[in-house]
Amino acid sequence: MSDRIMRIVVFILAVAFAVSPFFSSGFGGFYRESFPVQVSRWPAQPAGWAFSIWGLIYIGLILASGRALLQPGRTPEWGRVAQPLGISLLIGVFWIEAATRAPVLATVMILPMAAGAIIAMLRAGREWPQLLPLGLYAGWLTAASGVALSVVLTGYGLLSAGSAATLLLVAVLVTALAVAALRPAAWGYRAGVIWALIGVIAANVSANDWLVVAICGVGIILLIVGQARQWQKAT
């Protein structure tokens, strides 16, 4: 596939991804009735308002892919970004519908979706119009992958809600810190993960789940300190 055609395909997929929620009931977290094991709450799932970050992600991806389409001379690295991003977006077009109907399938889907987003971010250029939206997208999906896995493990009785949340939140933090170290300039990645962690904190403070709050708080501090050090090196 030629570079020009691939840029067009990715732009179309970014638009399709952004409009996909309008063809479903939307998504603000998994539903308890979708699972055989019913629990009162999933500690790893962020508060519903945290999902509003998708609006910013959708706009950013459309603008980034549109810029790559209209200004190919200024975005030569997009050829390396387009394939993993395109795969991620293609999965994303169908993800919300899968999440509302088949959470296990959605969990299987979100892992390559997140992997594609991370690879695209790591391959992105240094200019913020490209790196920022890809970072937000990859960062949120990193956290969302852990949330989805924790919910499925609990929903099918493989782990208690608390154990699943603790295990997967730690896994998210380890992954996020490792990915952030590979692309220190991508502060949008850290911001996406931090936003998700803030949402998790908000969902757990009212439930007095202080272990989850503490894990997320430590994660936020580590991510912020890492970013501050990167900015200090750049000055």
C-alpha atoms as an extended CHARMM CRD file, in Angstrom:
* protein
*
       235  EXT
         1         1  MET       CA              0.0000000000        0.0000000000        0.0000000000  PROA      1               0.0000000000
         2         2  SER       CA              1.4230000000        3.3900000000       -0.9790000000  PROA      2               0.0000000000
         3         3  ASP       CA              2.2100000000        6.0220000000        1.6010000000  PROA      3               0.0000000000
         4         4  ARG       CA             -0.5030000000        8.3290000000        0.2710000000  PROA      4               0.0000000000
         5         5  ILE       CA             -3.1980000000        5.6620000000        0.4180000000  PROA      5               0.0000000000
         6         6  MET       CA             -2.1370000000        4.6390000000        3.9150000000  PROA      6               0.0000000000
         7         7  ARG       CA             -2.4390000000        8.2360000000        5.1030000000  PROA      7               0.0000000000
         8         8  ILE       CA             -5.9430000000        8.4180000000        3.6520000000  PROA      8               0.0000000000
         9         9  VAL       CA             -6.9240000000        5.1060000000        5.2700000000  PROA      9               0.0000000000
        10        10  VAL       CA             -5.6700000000        6.1820000000        8.7010000000  PROA      10              0.0000000000
        11        11  PHE       CA             -7.5330000000        9.4960000000        8.4690000000  PROA      11              0.0000000000
        12        12  ILE       CA            -10.7680000000        7.6840000000        7.5380000000  PROA      12              0.0000000000
        13        13  LEU       CA            -10.2580000000        5.2490000000       10.4150000000  PROA      13              0.0000000000
        14        14  ALA       CA             -9.6540000000        8.1280000000       12.8510000000  PROA      14              0.0000000000
        15        15  VAL       CA            -12.9500000000        9.7230000000       11.7920000000  PROA      15              0.0000000000
        16        16  ALA       CA            -14.7770000000        6.3780000000       11.9500000000  PROA      16              0.0000000000
        17        17  PHE       CA            -13.3260000000        5.7660000000       15.4060000000  PROA      17              0.0000000000
        18        18  ALA       CA            -14.5420000000        9.1570000000       16.5940000000  PROA      18              0.0000000000
        19        19  VAL       CA            -18.0980000000        8.6800000000       15.3190000000  PROA      19              0.0000000000
        20        20  SER       CA            -18.4170000000        5.0430000000       16.4580000000  PROA      20              0.0000000000
        21        21  PRO       CA            -19.8910000000        6.0090000000       19.8780000000  PROA      21              0.0000000000
        22        22  PHE       CA            -22.8600000000        7.5950000000       18.0770000000  PROA      22              0.0000000000
        23        23  PHE       CA            -23.7680000000        4.1900000000       16.6600000000  PROA      23              0.0000000000
        24        24  SER       CA            -23.8300000000        2.5680000000       20.0920000000  PROA      24              0.0000000000
        25        25  SER       CA            -25.1090000000        3.3850000000       23.5530000000  PROA      25              0.0000000000
        26        26  GLY       CA            -21.7100000000        4.8460000000       24.4780000000  PROA      26              0.0000000000
        27        27  PHE       CA            -19.3540000000        3.5250000000       27.0900000000  PROA      27              0.0000000000
        28        28  GLY       CA            -18.6870000000        4.6840000000       30.6220000000  PROA      28              0.0000000000
        29        29  GLY       CA            -17.4220000000        1.4170000000       32.0380000000  PROA      29              0.0000000000
        30        30  PHE       CA            -18.4280000000       -2.2360000000       32.0370000000  PROA      30              0.0000000000
        31        31  TYR       CA            -21.8270000000       -3.3370000000       33.3250000000  PROA      31              0.0000000000
        32        32  ARG       CA            -22.0440000000       -5.7970000000       36.2340000000  PROA      32              0.0000000000
        33        33  GLU       CA            -24.9140000000       -7.7010000000       34.6380000000  PROA      33              0.0000000000
        34        34  SER       CA            -22.6050000000       -8.6860000000       31.7700000000  PROA      34              0.0000000000
        35        35  PHE       CA            -20.7420000000      -11.1300000000       34.0350000000  PROA      35              0.0000000000
        36        36  PRO       CA            -21.6960000000      -14.3600000000       35.8050000000  PROA      36              0.0000000000
        37        37  VAL       CA            -20.1710000000      -13.2450000000       39.1150000000  PROA      37              0.0000000000
        38        38  GLN       CA            -21.8690000000      -10.1460000000       40.4730000000  PROA      38              0.0000000000
        39        39  VAL       CA            -19.9320000000       -7.7160000000       42.6670000000  PROA      39              0.0000000000
        40        40  SER       CA            -20.9380000000       -4.3650000000       44.0540000000  PROA      40              0.0000000000
        41        41  ARG       CA            -18.0560000000       -2.5100000000       42.4080000000  PROA      41              0.0000000000
        42        42  TRP       CA            -14.7950000000       -2.9360000000       40.5170000000  PROA      42              0.0000000000
        43        43  PRO       CA            -12.0960000000       -0.9050000000       42.2970000000  PROA      43              0.0000000000
        44        44  ALA       CA             -9.9300000000       -0.5560000000       39.1730000000  PROA      44              0.0000000000
        45        45  GLN       CA            -12.6670000000        1.0340000000       37.0720000000  PROA      45              0.0000000000
        46        46  PRO       CA            -12.4160000000        4.8580000000       36.9400000000  PROA      46              0.0000000000
        47        47  ALA       CA            -15.2890000000        7.1800000000       37.7330000000  PROA      47              0.0000000000
        48        48  GLY       CA            -17.6020000000        7.6690000000       34.7790000000  PROA      48              0.0000000000
        49        49  TRP       CA            -16.5430000000       11.2600000000       34.1190000000  PROA      49              0.0000000000
        50        50  ALA       CA            -12.9570000000       10.1380000000       33.4620000000  PROA      50              0.0000000000
        51        51  PHE       CA            -14.0890000000        8.6110000000       30.1530000000  PROA      51              0.0000000000
        52        52  SER       CA            -14.6860000000       12.1580000000       28.8710000000  PROA      52              0.0000000000
        53        53  ILE       CA            -11.0110000000       12.1760000000       27.8530000000  PROA      53              0.0000000000
        54        54  TRP       CA            -12.1260000000       10.2960000000       24.7460000000  PROA      54              0.0000000000
        55        55  GLY       CA            -13.4890000000       13.5160000000       23.2700000000  PROA      55              0.0000000000
        56        56  LEU       CA            -10.0260000000       15.0550000000       23.3970000000  PROA      56              0.0000000000
        57        57  ILE       CA             -8.4180000000       11.8700000000       22.0820000000  PROA      57              0.0000000000
        58        58  TYR       CA            -10.8210000000       11.6500000000       19.1350000000  PROA      58              0.0000000000
        59        59  ILE       CA            -10.2150000000       15.2660000000       18.1420000000  PROA      59              0.0000000000
        60        60  GLY       CA             -6.4550000000       14.9000000000       18.5340000000  PROA      60              0.0000000000
        61        61  LEU       CA             -6.2830000000       11.7600000000       16.3930000000  PROA      61              0.0000000000
        62        62  ILE       CA             -8.3600000000       13.3330000000       13.6260000000  PROA      62              0.0000000000
        63        63  LEU       CA             -6.1960000000       16.4610000000       13.6230000000  PROA      63              0.0000000000
        64        64  ALA       CA             -2.9500000000       14.4790000000       13.6840000000  PROA      64              0.0000000000
        65        65  SER       CA             -4.0000000000       12.1530000000       10.8680000000  PROA      65              0.0000000000
        66        66  GLY       CA             -5.4660000000       15.0550000000        8.9030000000  PROA      66              0.0000000000
        67        67  ARG       CA             -2.2240000000       16.9750000000        9.2090000000  PROA      67              0.0000000000
        68        68  ALA       CA             -0.2810000000       13.9100000000        8.0690000000  PROA      68              0.0000000000
        69        69  LEU       CA             -2.5690000000       13.6280000000        5.0500000000  PROA      69              0.0000000000
        70        70  LEU       CA             -2.4360000000       17.2840000000        4.0470000000  PROA      70              0.0000000000
        71        71  GLN       CA              1.2110000000       17.9460000000        4.9230000000  PROA      71              0.0000000000
        72        72  PRO       CA              3.1570000000       14.7930000000        4.0480000000  PROA      72              0.0000000000
        73        73  GLY       CA              6.3530000000       16.7680000000        3.6360000000  PROA      73              0.0000000000
        74        74  ARG       CA              6.2330000000       17.8680000000        7.2740000000  PROA      74              0.0000000000
        75        75  THR       CA              5.3520000000       14.4150000000        8.5890000000  PROA      75              0.0000000000
        76        76  PRO       CA              7.8210000000       11.9960000000        6.9460000000  PROA      76              0.0000000000
        77        77  GLU       CA              7.7560000000        9.6640000000        9.9610000000  PROA      77              0.0000000000
        78        78  TRP       CA              4.0080000000        9.0470000000        9.5270000000  PROA      78              0.0000000000
        79        79  GLY       CA              4.7850000000        6.1390000000        7.2340000000  PROA      79              0.0000000000
        80        80  ARG       CA              6.1580000000        4.2580000000       10.2550000000  PROA      80              0.0000000000
        81        81  VAL       CA              3.3050000000        5.4180000000       12.4820000000  PROA      81              0.0000000000
        82        82  ALA       CA              0.4200000000        4.6490000000       10.1290000000  PROA      82              0.0000000000
        83        83  GLN       CA              0.4210000000        0.8560000000       10.1900000000  PROA      83              0.0000000000
        84        84  PRO       CA              0.2790000000        0.2260000000       13.9610000000  PROA      84              0.0000000000
        85        85  LEU       CA             -2.0370000000        3.2010000000       14.4400000000  PROA      85              0.0000000000
        86        86  GLY       CA             -4.3120000000        2.0110000000       11.6510000000  PROA      86              0.0000000000
        87        87  ILE       CA             -4.5760000000       -1.4510000000       13.2020000000  PROA      87              0.0000000000
        88        88  SER       CA             -5.3750000000        0.0870000000       16.5880000000  PROA      88              0.0000000000
        89        89  LEU       CA             -8.0300000000        2.3890000000       15.1370000000  PROA      89              0.0000000000
        90        90  LEU       CA             -9.6080000000       -0.3950000000       13.1070000000  PROA      90              0.0000000000
        91        91  ILE       CA            -10.0710000000       -2.4310000000       16.2720000000  PROA      91              0.0000000000
        92        92  GLY       CA            -11.2790000000        0.6660000000       18.0840000000  PROA      92              0.0000000000
        93        93  VAL       CA            -14.0960000000        1.2630000000       15.6050000000  PROA      93              0.0000000000
        94        94  PHE       CA            -15.7770000000       -1.9200000000       16.8550000000  PROA      94              0.0000000000
        95        95  TRP       CA            -14.6060000000       -1.8260000000       20.4630000000  PROA      95              0.0000000000
        96        96  ILE       CA            -17.4880000000       -0.0250000000       22.1650000000  PROA      96              0.0000000000
        97        97  GLU       CA            -20.0670000000       -2.3370000000       20.6480000000  PROA      97              0.0000000000
        98        98  ALA       CA            -18.0040000000       -5.3340000000       21.7360000000  PROA      98              0.0000000000
        99        99  ALA       CA            -17.6140000000       -3.9190000000       25.2520000000  PROA      99              0.0000000000
       100       100  THR       CA            -21.3620000000       -3.5730000000       25.7300000000  PROA      100             0.0000000000
       101       101  ARG       CA            -22.1710000000       -7.0150000000       24.3130000000  PROA      101             0.0000000000
       102       102  ALA       CA            -19.1300000000       -9.2400000000       24.9180000000  PROA      102             0.0000000000
       103       103  PRO       CA            -16.7200000000       -7.9290000000       27.5790000000  PROA      103             0.0000000000
       104       104  VAL       CA            -14.3110000000      -10.8540000000       27.2200000000  PROA      104             0.0000000000
       105       105  LEU       CA            -14.0030000000      -10.2240000000       23.4910000000  PROA      105             0.0000000000
       106       106  ALA       CA            -13.5380000000       -6.5130000000       24.1840000000  PROA      106             0.0000000000
       107       107  THR       CA            -10.7460000000       -7.3230000000       26.6340000000  PROA      107             0.0000000000
       108       108  VAL       CA             -9.0150000000       -9.4920000000       24.0410000000  PROA      108             0.0000000000
       109       109  MET       CA             -9.4220000000       -6.6720000000       21.5090000000  PROA      109             0.0000000000
       110       110  ILE       CA             -8.0710000000       -3.8970000000       23.7110000000  PROA      110             0.0000000000
       111       111  LEU       CA             -4.6600000000       -5.5230000000       24.1530000000  PROA      111             0.0000000000
       112       112  PRO       CA             -3.5640000000       -5.2960000000       20.4780000000  PROA      112             0.0000000000
       113       113  MET       CA             -5.3860000000       -1.9830000000       20.3000000000  PROA      113             0.0000000000
       114       114  ALA       CA             -3.1770000000       -0.6360000000       23.1060000000  PROA      114             0.0000000000
       115       115  ALA       CA             -0.0570000000       -2.2740000000       21.6650000000  PROA      115             0.0000000000
       116       116  GLY       CA             -0.6540000000       -0.6150000000       18.3010000000  PROA      116             0.0000000000
       117       117  ALA       CA             -1.1590000000        2.7630000000       19.9620000000  PROA      117             0.0000000000
       118       118  ILE       CA              2.0410000000        2.4280000000       21.9790000000  PROA      118             0.0000000000
       119       119  ILE       CA              4.0910000000        1.3740000000       18.9400000000  PROA      119             0.0000000000
       120       120  ALA       CA              2.6740000000        4.2820000000       16.9460000000  PROA      120             0.0000000000
       121       121  MET       CA              3.6040000000        6.7050000000       19.7240000000  PROA      121             0.0000000000
       122       122  LEU       CA              7.1260000000        5.3090000000       19.9570000000  PROA      122             0.0000000000
       123       123  ARG       CA              7.5460000000        5.7940000000       16.2030000000  PROA      123             0.0000000000
       124       124  ALA       CA              6.0130000000        9.2690000000       16.1260000000  PROA      124             0.0000000000
       125       125  GLY       CA              7.9010000000       12.4250000000       15.3000000000  PROA      125             0.0000000000
       126       126  ARG       CA              8.9400000000       14.9950000000       17.8650000000  PROA      126             0.0000000000
       127       127  GLU       CA              6.3930000000       17.6760000000       16.9980000000  PROA      127             0.0000000000
       128       128  TRP       CA              3.6090000000       17.9880000000       19.5640000000  PROA      128             0.0000000000
       129       129  PRO       CA              0.6600000000       17.9770000000       17.0880000000  PROA      129             0.0000000000
       130       130  GLN       CA              1.5500000000       14.3650000000       16.4020000000  PROA      130             0.0000000000
       131       131  LEU       CA              3.1420000000       13.1760000000       19.6280000000  PROA      131             0.0000000000
       132       132  LEU       CA              0.5860000000       14.6220000000       22.0660000000  PROA      132             0.0000000000
       133       133  PRO       CA             -2.5960000000       12.9440000000       20.7520000000  PROA      133             0.0000000000
       134       134  LEU       CA             -0.7990000000        9.6570000000       20.1620000000  PROA      134             0.0000000000
       135       135  GLY       CA              0.5460000000        9.8350000000       23.7040000000  PROA      135             0.0000000000
       136       136  LEU       CA             -2.8690000000       10.5150000000       25.2460000000  PROA      136             0.0000000000
       137       137  TYR       CA             -4.3720000000        7.6880000000       23.2350000000  PROA      137             0.0000000000
       138       138  ALA       CA             -1.6580000000        5.2050000000       24.1810000000  PROA      138             0.0000000000
       139       139  GLY       CA             -1.6220000000        6.3000000000       27.8180000000  PROA      139             0.0000000000
       140       140  TRP       CA             -5.3470000000        5.9190000000       28.3200000000  PROA      140             0.0000000000
       141       141  LEU       CA             -5.3560000000        2.5360000000       26.5780000000  PROA      141             0.0000000000
       142       142  THR       CA             -2.5150000000        1.3290000000       28.7910000000  PROA      142             0.0000000000
       143       143  ALA       CA             -4.6580000000        1.9960000000       31.8380000000  PROA      143             0.0000000000
       144       144  ALA       CA             -7.8490000000        0.7560000000       30.1710000000  PROA      144             0.0000000000
       145       145  SER       CA             -6.2230000000       -2.5840000000       29.3490000000  PROA      145             0.0000000000
       146       146  GLY       CA             -5.4920000000       -3.1740000000       33.0200000000  PROA      146             0.0000000000
       147       147  VAL       CA             -8.9960000000       -2.1430000000       34.0050000000  PROA      147             0.0000000000
       148       148  ALA       CA            -10.5650000000       -4.5050000000       31.4690000000  PROA      148             0.0000000000
       149       149  LEU       CA             -8.4400000000       -7.4360000000       32.6010000000  PROA      149             0.0000000000
       150       150  SER       CA             -9.2120000000       -6.8060000000       36.2630000000  PROA      150             0.0000000000
       151       151  VAL       CA            -12.9470000000       -6.6350000000       35.5600000000  PROA      151             0.0000000000
       152       152  VAL       CA            -12.9490000000       -9.8900000000       33.5770000000  PROA      152             0.0000000000
       153       153  LEU       CA            -10.8980000000      -11.7060000000       36.2230000000  PROA      153             0.0000000000
       154       154  THR       CA            -13.3970000000      -10.6080000000       38.8540000000  PROA      154             0.0000000000
       155       155  GLY       CA            -16.4860000000      -11.0880000000       36.6960000000  PROA      155             0.0000000000
       156       156  TYR       CA            -15.5990000000      -14.7110000000       36.0790000000  PROA      156             0.0000000000
       157       157  GLY       CA            -14.6100000000      -15.4580000000       39.6580000000  PROA      157             0.0000000000
       158       158  LEU       CA            -10.8900000000      -15.9270000000       39.0130000000  PROA      158             0.0000000000
       159       159  LEU       CA             -9.8650000000      -13.2640000000       41.5230000000  PROA      159             0.0000000000
       160       160  SER       CA            -11.6190000000      -11.1340000000       44.0960000000  PROA      160             0.0000000000
       161       161  ALA       CA            -12.3330000000       -7.5490000000       43.0810000000  PROA      161             0.0000000000
       162       162  GLY       CA             -9.6870000000       -6.1850000000       45.4390000000  PROA      162             0.0000000000
       163       163  SER       CA             -6.9870000000       -8.6410000000       44.3960000000  PROA      163             0.0000000000
       164       164  ALA       CA             -7.6520000000       -8.1260000000       40.6860000000  PROA      164             0.0000000000
       165       165  ALA       CA             -7.5710000000       -4.3480000000       41.0600000000  PROA      165             0.0000000000
       166       166  THR       CA             -4.3260000000       -4.3930000000       43.0460000000  PROA      166             0.0000000000
       167       167  LEU       CA             -2.5880000000       -6.7990000000       40.6710000000  PROA      167             0.0000000000
       168       168  LEU       CA             -3.6170000000       -5.0580000000       37.4570000000  PROA      168             0.0000000000
       169       169  LEU       CA             -3.0600000000       -1.5120000000       38.7070000000  PROA      169             0.0000000000
       170       170  VAL       CA              0.5020000000       -2.4380000000       39.6650000000  PROA      170             0.0000000000
       171       171  ALA       CA              0.9230000000       -4.0290000000       36.2280000000  PROA      171             0.0000000000
       172       172  VAL       CA             -0.3820000000       -0.8540000000       34.5830000000  PROA      172             0.0000000000
       173       173  LEU       CA              2.0710000000        1.2860000000       36.5300000000  PROA      173             0.0000000000
       174       174  VAL       CA              5.0390000000       -0.9430000000       35.7030000000  PROA      174             0.0000000000
       175       175  THR       CA              4.0710000000       -0.9200000000       32.0330000000  PROA      175             0.0000000000
       176       176  ALA       CA              3.4450000000        2.8230000000       31.9810000000  PROA      176             0.0000000000
       177       177  LEU       CA              6.7710000000        3.6460000000       33.6200000000  PROA      177             0.0000000000
       178       178  ALA       CA              8.6190000000        1.3430000000       31.1930000000  PROA      178             0.0000000000
       179       179  VAL       CA              6.9040000000        2.8130000000       28.1220000000  PROA      179             0.0000000000
       180       180  ALA       CA              7.3960000000        6.3750000000       29.3640000000  PROA      180             0.0000000000
       181       181  ALA       CA             11.1090000000        5.6630000000       29.7750000000  PROA      181             0.0000000000
       182       182  LEU       CA             11.2880000000        4.5950000000       26.1270000000  PROA      182             0.0000000000
       183       183  ARG       CA              9.7930000000        7.9010000000       24.9460000000  PROA      183             0.0000000000
       184       184  PRO       CA             10.5160000000       10.4760000000       27.6510000000  PROA      184             0.0000000000
       185       185  ALA       CA              9.3890000000       13.4270000000       25.5370000000  PROA      185             0.0000000000
       186       186  ALA       CA              5.8640000000       12.0060000000       25.1570000000  PROA      186             0.0000000000
       187       187  TRP       CA              4.3690000000       13.7680000000       28.1640000000  PROA      187             0.0000000000
       188       188  GLY       CA              0.9040000000       13.1380000000       26.7360000000  PROA      188             0.0000000000
       189       189  TYR       CA              1.4030000000        9.4440000000       27.4750000000  PROA      189             0.0000000000
       190       190  ARG       CA              2.0030000000       10.1160000000       31.1410000000  PROA      190             0.0000000000
       191       191  ALA       CA             -0.9490000000       12.5270000000       31.1680000000  PROA      191             0.0000000000
       192       192  GLY       CA             -3.2820000000        9.8670000000       29.7680000000  PROA      192             0.0000000000
       193       193  VAL       CA             -2.2800000000        7.3560000000       32.4310000000  PROA      193             0.0000000000
       194       194  ILE       CA             -2.4530000000        9.9670000000       35.2020000000  PROA      194             0.0000000000
       195       195  TRP       CA             -5.9630000000       11.0060000000       34.1530000000  PROA      195             0.0000000000
       196       196  ALA       CA             -7.0870000000        7.3880000000       34.3670000000  PROA      196             0.0000000000
       197       197  LEU       CA             -5.4950000000        7.0030000000       37.8050000000  PROA      197             0.0000000000
       198       198  ILE       CA             -7.2080000000       10.1710000000       39.0260000000  PROA      198             0.0000000000
       199       199  GLY       CA            -10.4990000000        8.6560000000       37.8780000000  PROA      199             0.0000000000
       200       200  VAL       CA             -9.7330000000        5.4680000000       39.8060000000  PROA      200             0.0000000000
       201       201  ILE       CA             -8.8930000000        7.4780000000       42.9190000000  PROA      201             0.0000000000
       202       202  ALA       CA            -12.1740000000        9.3800000000       42.6470000000  PROA      202             0.0000000000
       203       203  ALA       CA            -14.0920000000        6.1060000000       42.3810000000  PROA      203             0.0000000000
       204       204  ASN       CA            -12.3750000000        4.6490000000       45.4530000000  PROA      204             0.0000000000
       205       205  VAL       CA            -12.2080000000        7.5290000000       47.9300000000  PROA      205             0.0000000000
       206       206  SER       CA            -15.9450000000        7.3720000000       48.5640000000  PROA      206             0.0000000000
       207       207  ALA       CA            -15.6520000000        3.6010000000       49.0700000000  PROA      207             0.0000000000
       208       208  ASN       CA            -12.7540000000        4.0390000000       51.5230000000  PROA      208             0.0000000000
       209       209  ASP       CA            -10.5850000000        1.7030000000       49.4600000000  PROA      209             0.0000000000
       210       210  TRP       CA             -7.3450000000        3.3020000000       50.5670000000  PROA      210             0.0000000000
       211       211  LEU       CA             -5.0490000000        0.6090000000       49.1920000000  PROA      211             0.0000000000
       212       212  VAL       CA             -6.1840000000        1.3140000000       45.6390000000  PROA      212             0.0000000000
       213       213  VAL       CA             -6.0180000000        5.0570000000       46.3050000000  PROA      213             0.0000000000
       214       214  ALA       CA             -2.4610000000        4.6650000000       47.6060000000  PROA      214             0.0000000000
       215       215  ILE       CA             -1.3190000000        2.6000000000       44.6090000000  PROA      215             0.0000000000
       216       216  CYS       CA             -2.7240000000        5.1620000000       42.1970000000  PROA      216             0.0000000000
       217       217  GLY       CA             -1.2890000000        8.0350000000       44.2080000000  PROA      217             0.0000000000
       218       218  VAL       CA              2.1990000000        6.5340000000       44.1660000000  PROA      218             0.0000000000
       219       219  GLY       CA              1.8520000000        5.8960000000       40.4420000000  PROA      219             0.0000000000
       220       220  ILE       CA              0.8740000000        9.5150000000       39.7750000000  PROA      220             0.0000000000
       221       221  ILE       CA              3.8380000000       10.7890000000       41.8040000000  PROA      221             0.0000000000
       222       222  LEU       CA              6.2840000000        8.5290000000       39.9620000000  PROA      222             0.0000000000
       223       223  LEU       CA              4.9420000000        9.5890000000       36.5750000000  PROA      223             0.0000000000
       224       224  ILE       CA              5.0480000000       13.2870000000       37.4760000000  PROA      224             0.0000000000
       225       225  VAL       CA              8.5730000000       13.0340000000       38.8930000000  PROA      225             0.0000000000
       226       226  GLY       CA              9.7310000000       11.2260000000       35.7660000000  PROA      226             0.0000000000
       227       227  GLN       CA              8.2580000000       13.9300000000       33.5600000000  PROA      227             0.0000000000
       228       228  ALA       CA              9.7460000000       16.7170000000       35.6890000000  PROA      228             0.0000000000
       229       229  ARG       CA             13.1860000000       15.1500000000       35.3470000000  PROA      229             0.0000000000
       230       230  GLN       CA             12.7360000000       14.9420000000       31.5860000000  PROA      230             0.0000000000
       231       231  TRP       CA             11.8180000000       18.6300000000       31.3780000000  PROA      231             0.0000000000
       232       232  GLN       CA             14.7770000000       19.4950000000       33.5950000000  PROA      232             0.0000000000
       233       233  LYS       CA             17.1430000000       17.6490000000       31.2430000000  PROA      233             0.0000000000
       234       234  ALA       CA             15.6450000000       19.4630000000       28.2560000000  PROA      234             0.0000000000
       235       235  THR       CA             16.3500000000       22.9110000000       29.7130000000  PROA      235             0.0000000000
